[in-house]
Coordinates of C-alpha atoms in Angstrom, one line a residue:
M1 CA 89.1 114.6 68.8
L2 CA 89.9 115.8 72.3
L3 CA 86.5 114.6 73.6
Q4 CA 87.3 111.1 72.2
I5 CA 90.7 111.0 73.8
I6 CA 89.3 112.0 77.2
V7 CA 86.5 109.5 77.0
N8 CA 89.0 106.7 76.1
G9 CA 91.1 107.8 79.1
I10 CA 88.2 107.7 81.5
L11 CA 87.2 104.2 80.3
K12 CA 90.7 102.9 80.7
G13 CA 91.1 104.8 84.0
G14 CA 88.1 102.9 85.4
L15 CA 89.9 99.6 84.9
Y16 CA 93.0 101.1 86.5
A17 CA 90.9 102.0 89.5
L18 CA 89.6 98.5 89.8
M19 CA 93.1 97.1 89.6
A20 CA 94.2 99.4 92.4
I21 CA 91.3 99.0 94.8
G22 CA 92.5 95.6 95.8
M23 CA 96.0 96.7 96.4
A24 CA 94.9 99.8 98.3
L25 CA 92.6 97.7 100.5
I26 CA 95.3 95.2 101.5
W27 CA 97.9 98.0 101.9
G28 CA 95.6 100.1 104.0
V29 CA 94.4 97.3 106.3
M30 CA 97.4 95.0 106.6
D31 CA 100.2 97.4 105.8
I32 CA 101.5 95.1 103.1
I33 CA 102.5 96.2 99.6
N34 CA 101.3 93.2 97.6
I35 CA 104.0 92.8 95.0
A36 CA 102.1 89.8 93.7
H37 CA 99.0 91.9 92.9
G38 CA 99.6 91.9 89.1
S39 CA 100.1 88.1 89.1
F40 CA 96.6 87.7 90.7
I41 CA 95.3 90.0 88.0
M42 CA 96.9 87.7 85.4
L43 CA 95.3 84.7 87.0
G44 CA 91.9 86.4 86.8
A45 CA 92.5 87.0 83.1
F46 CA 93.5 83.4 82.4
T47 CA 90.6 82.0 84.5
T48 CA 88.3 84.0 82.2
Y49 CA 90.3 82.8 79.1
W50 CA 89.9 79.2 80.1
C51 CA 86.1 79.6 80.9
F52 CA 85.7 81.2 77.4
S53 CA 87.9 78.9 75.3
L54 CA 87.2 75.6 77.1
L55 CA 83.6 76.1 78.3
G56 CA 82.3 78.8 76.0
I57 CA 81.2 81.0 78.9
D58 CA 80.9 84.7 78.1
P59 CA 83.6 86.6 79.9
F60 CA 81.2 89.0 81.5
L61 CA 79.4 86.0 83.1
S62 CA 82.7 84.3 84.1
L63 CA 83.6 87.4 86.0
I64 CA 81.8 86.0 89.0
A65 CA 83.6 82.7 88.8
S66 CA 86.9 84.5 88.4
M67 CA 86.2 86.6 91.6
L68 CA 85.2 83.5 93.6
V69 CA 88.3 81.5 92.6
L70 CA 90.6 84.4 93.3
F71 CA 88.9 85.2 96.6
L72 CA 89.5 81.6 97.7
L73 CA 93.1 81.7 96.5
G74 CA 93.7 85.0 98.3
Y75 CA 92.1 83.8 101.5
L76 CA 94.3 80.6 101.5
V77 CA 97.5 82.5 100.6
Q78 CA 97.0 84.9 103.5
K79 CA 96.0 82.3 106.0
Y80 CA 98.7 79.7 105.3
L81 CA 101.6 81.9 104.0
I82 CA 101.4 85.6 104.7
N83 CA 99.9 85.2 108.2
F84 CA 103.1 83.6 109.4
V85 CA 105.0 86.9 108.7
I86 CA 102.3 89.4 109.3
R87 CA 104.1 90.9 112.2
A88 CA 107.5 90.8 110.5
S89 CA 109.2 93.8 109.0
A90 CA 108.0 95.3 105.7
F91 CA 111.1 93.9 104.0
I92 CA 110.2 90.3 104.9
T93 CA 106.6 90.7 103.7
L94 CA 107.9 92.2 100.5
I95 CA 110.2 89.3 99.9
L96 CA 107.4 86.8 100.6
A97 CA 105.1 88.6 98.2
F98 CA 107.9 88.7 95.6
G99 CA 108.4 84.9 96.0
I100 CA 104.7 84.3 95.6
E101 CA 104.8 86.4 92.4
I102 CA 107.6 84.4 91.0
F103 CA 105.9 81.1 91.9
I104 CA 102.6 82.2 90.3
N105 CA 104.3 83.5 87.1
N106 CA 106.3 80.3 86.6
L107 CA 103.3 78.1 87.3
A108 CA 101.4 80.1 84.7
L109 CA 104.2 79.7 82.1
V110 CA 103.9 75.9 82.6
A111 CA 100.1 76.0 82.3
W112 CA 99.7 78.5 79.4
T113 CA 103.2 78.9 77.9
A114 CA 104.5 82.4 77.0
D115 CA 102.1 82.9 74.1
V116 CA 100.1 86.1 74.0
R117 CA 96.3 85.4 73.9
K118 CA 93.1 87.4 73.9
V119 CA 89.5 86.7 74.7
K120 CA 87.7 87.6 71.4
V121 CA 84.0 87.9 71.9
S122 CA 81.6 88.1 68.9
Y123 CA 80.5 91.6 69.9
G124 CA 84.0 92.9 70.3
A125 CA 83.7 95.3 67.3
A126 CA 80.3 96.8 68.3
N127 CA 80.2 100.4 69.4
F128 CA 78.0 103.5 70.0
S129 CA 78.6 106.5 67.7
F130 CA 77.6 110.0 68.4
G131 CA 78.0 111.5 64.9
S132 CA 81.6 112.1 64.0
Y133 CA 82.4 113.4 67.4
L134 CA 82.5 110.4 69.6
T135 CA 82.6 106.6 69.4
I136 CA 82.4 104.4 72.4
P137 CA 83.2 100.6 72.0
T138 CA 80.5 98.5 73.6
V139 CA 82.9 96.2 75.4
R140 CA 84.8 99.1 77.0
L141 CA 81.5 100.7 78.1
L142 CA 80.3 97.5 79.7
A143 CA 83.6 97.0 81.4
F144 CA 83.4 100.5 82.8
L145 CA 79.9 100.0 84.1
L146 CA 81.0 96.8 85.8
V147 CA 83.9 98.7 87.4
I148 CA 81.3 101.1 88.9
I149 CA 79.0 98.3 90.1
I150 CA 81.9 96.4 91.7
S151 CA 83.2 99.6 93.4
I152 CA 79.8 100.3 94.8
V153 CA 79.4 96.8 96.1
L154 CA 82.8 97.0 97.8
F155 CA 81.9 100.4 99.2
V156 CA 78.7 99.0 100.7
I157 CA 80.6 96.0 102.1
L158 CA 83.2 98.2 103.8
N159 CA 80.8 100.8 105.1
R160 CA 77.5 99.1 105.8
T161 CA 78.2 95.6 107.0
N162 CA 79.7 94.0 110.2
L163 CA 82.5 92.6 108.1
G164 CA 83.3 96.1 106.8
R165 CA 83.3 97.5 110.3
S166 CA 85.7 94.8 111.4
I167 CA 88.0 95.6 108.6
R168 CA 88.0 99.3 109.3
A169 CA 88.4 98.7 113.0
T170 CA 91.4 96.5 112.3
S171 CA 93.0 99.0 110.0
Q172 CA 92.5 101.9 112.5
D173 CA 93.5 100.3 115.8
L174 CA 94.5 96.6 116.0
E175 CA 94.5 96.3 119.8
A176 CA 91.2 98.1 120.2
A177 CA 89.7 95.8 117.5
R178 CA 90.8 92.8 119.5
L179 CA 89.3 94.2 122.7
V180 CA 85.9 94.5 121.1
G181 CA 86.0 90.9 119.9
V182 CA 87.1 91.2 116.3
D183 CA 88.8 88.0 115.0
V184 CA 91.8 89.8 113.5
A185 CA 93.3 86.7 111.8
R186 CA 90.0 85.9 110.0
T187 CA 89.6 89.6 109.1
Y188 CA 93.0 89.7 107.6
A189 CA 92.4 86.6 105.5
V190 CA 89.0 87.9 104.3
T191 CA 90.5 91.3 103.5
F192 CA 93.3 89.7 101.5
G193 CA 90.7 87.5 99.7
I194 CA 88.5 90.6 98.8
G195 CA 91.6 92.4 97.5
V196 CA 92.6 89.5 95.4
A197 CA 89.0 89.0 94.2
A198 CA 89.0 92.6 93.0
A199 CA 92.3 91.9 91.2
G200 CA 90.6 88.8 89.6
A201 CA 87.7 91.0 88.4
A202 CA 90.2 93.5 86.9
G203 CA 91.9 90.6 85.2
T204 CA 88.7 89.4 83.6
L205 CA 88.0 92.8 82.2
W206 CA 91.6 93.2 81.1
S207 CA 91.4 89.9 79.1
I208 CA 88.4 91.3 77.1
L209 CA 90.1 94.6 76.2
F210 CA 93.8 93.7 75.9
P211 CA 96.1 90.8 75.0
I212 CA 97.2 88.7 78.0
S213 CA 100.3 86.6 78.8
P214 CA 101.7 84.9 82.0
M215 CA 104.3 87.7 82.2
M216 CA 101.8 90.6 82.2
G217 CA 101.7 90.8 86.0
G218 CA 104.8 93.0 86.6
I219 CA 103.7 96.1 84.8
L220 CA 100.1 95.8 86.2
T221 CA 101.5 95.7 89.7
L222 CA 103.4 98.9 88.9
K223 CA 100.4 100.5 87.4
S224 CA 98.3 99.6 90.4
F225 CA 101.0 101.1 92.7
V226 CA 101.1 104.3 90.7
V227 CA 97.3 104.6 91.0
V228 CA 97.3 104.0 94.7
I229 CA 100.0 106.6 95.2
I230 CA 98.2 109.2 93.0
G231 CA 94.9 108.7 94.7
G232 CA 96.2 108.2 98.2
L233 CA 95.5 105.6 100.9
G234 CA 92.7 105.8 103.5
S235 CA 89.7 106.3 101.2
M236 CA 87.7 104.2 98.7
M237 CA 87.7 107.3 96.4
G238 CA 91.5 107.3 96.3
P239 CA 91.9 104.5 93.7
L240 CA 89.0 105.9 91.7
I241 CA 90.5 109.4 91.5
G242 CA 94.0 108.0 90.9
G243 CA 92.8 105.6 88.2
L244 CA 90.8 108.2 86.3
T245 CA 93.7 110.7 86.6
L246 CA 96.2 108.2 85.2
G247 CA 93.9 107.0 82.5
V248 CA 93.1 110.5 81.1
T249 CA 96.7 111.7 81.5
E250 CA 98.0 108.6 79.6
A251 CA 95.4 109.0 76.9
L252 CA 96.4 112.7 76.4
G253 CA 100.1 111.9 76.6
T254 CA 100.1 109.0 74.2
N255 CA 98.1 111.1 71.7
W256 CA 100.8 113.8 71.8
F257 CA 104.0 111.8 72.2
G258 CA 103.0 108.3 71.0
S259 CA 102.1 105.0 72.7
T260 CA 105.8 104.2 73.2
Y261 CA 105.8 106.7 76.1
E262 CA 102.8 105.4 77.9
N263 CA 104.7 103.8 80.8
L264 CA 107.1 106.8 80.9
I265 CA 104.1 109.1 81.4
S266 CA 102.8 106.9 84.2
F267 CA 106.0 106.9 86.2
T268 CA 106.6 110.6 85.5
I269 CA 103.3 111.3 87.2
L270 CA 104.3 109.0 90.1
V271 CA 107.5 111.0 90.6
L272 CA 105.7 114.4 90.4
V273 CA 103.0 113.2 92.9
L274 CA 105.7 111.9 95.4
I275 CA 107.4 115.3 95.2
I276 CA 104.4 117.6 95.3
R277 CA 101.9 115.6 97.3
P278 CA 103.4 112.5 98.8
R279 CA 100.2 111.3 100.4
G280 CA 98.3 111.5 97.2
I281 CA 95.3 113.5 96.1
L282 CA 93.0 112.2 98.8
G283 CA 95.6 110.7 101.1
G284 CA 94.5 110.6 104.8
T285 CA 90.9 111.6 104.2
D286 CA 87.7 109.4 104.3

């Protein structure tokens, strides 16, 4: 029983990690807390829902389309909206992100109404069983493997490519990056696009595992924020550690206290981390 709970927590924690990677990237490079992050996750979920319900495309295949659409959207939002206040105070960027969130949510309500939906694949009930000790749903296992693959791809982009070097240089020393020829405006737009594409991927996987609605973004923004705080900024491993920690803790907590307390457990962890280790588990390390 305990093994099953921990495995369930790890599988969900992987999805939490993918949700938070995009927020951590944008926060770490551009010093912007993207309040609209959950709304971009929602858009990724509904992009997959439309691909599945209108075109019959398997959600695991539509993940690429979802990431491309969200990357383009993120790139344009940064270039033509956020870029105008990039040097303004944190309060102004928060207000702008909040406005973007409200706009996206209301646009989604018009497009999809407030009905709760779910992408129901034919293999949704398939699972792997290891005797009476452990059962792993196939969909959750595939989603977790995709989280690992996407995380590795992002790690390679950030650490083994010229684009990644430009992003890291911009995050570490803006003026020095300019002096060595980095196009900061383009780097910011691409970084925001990558962060939103990661949110789109998380939305695709979320739509396969859980019900979706246009108003789901708020709680997902808060969950992503909690994961980033737990793991800490400054390292690709931070969101992974934070996501797995939150997933396992939530699984154990909801087993003991009930699913009603899931969000309470998340925010209790947030408060404890802010008190005991404000920079997160890996905060400030690479």
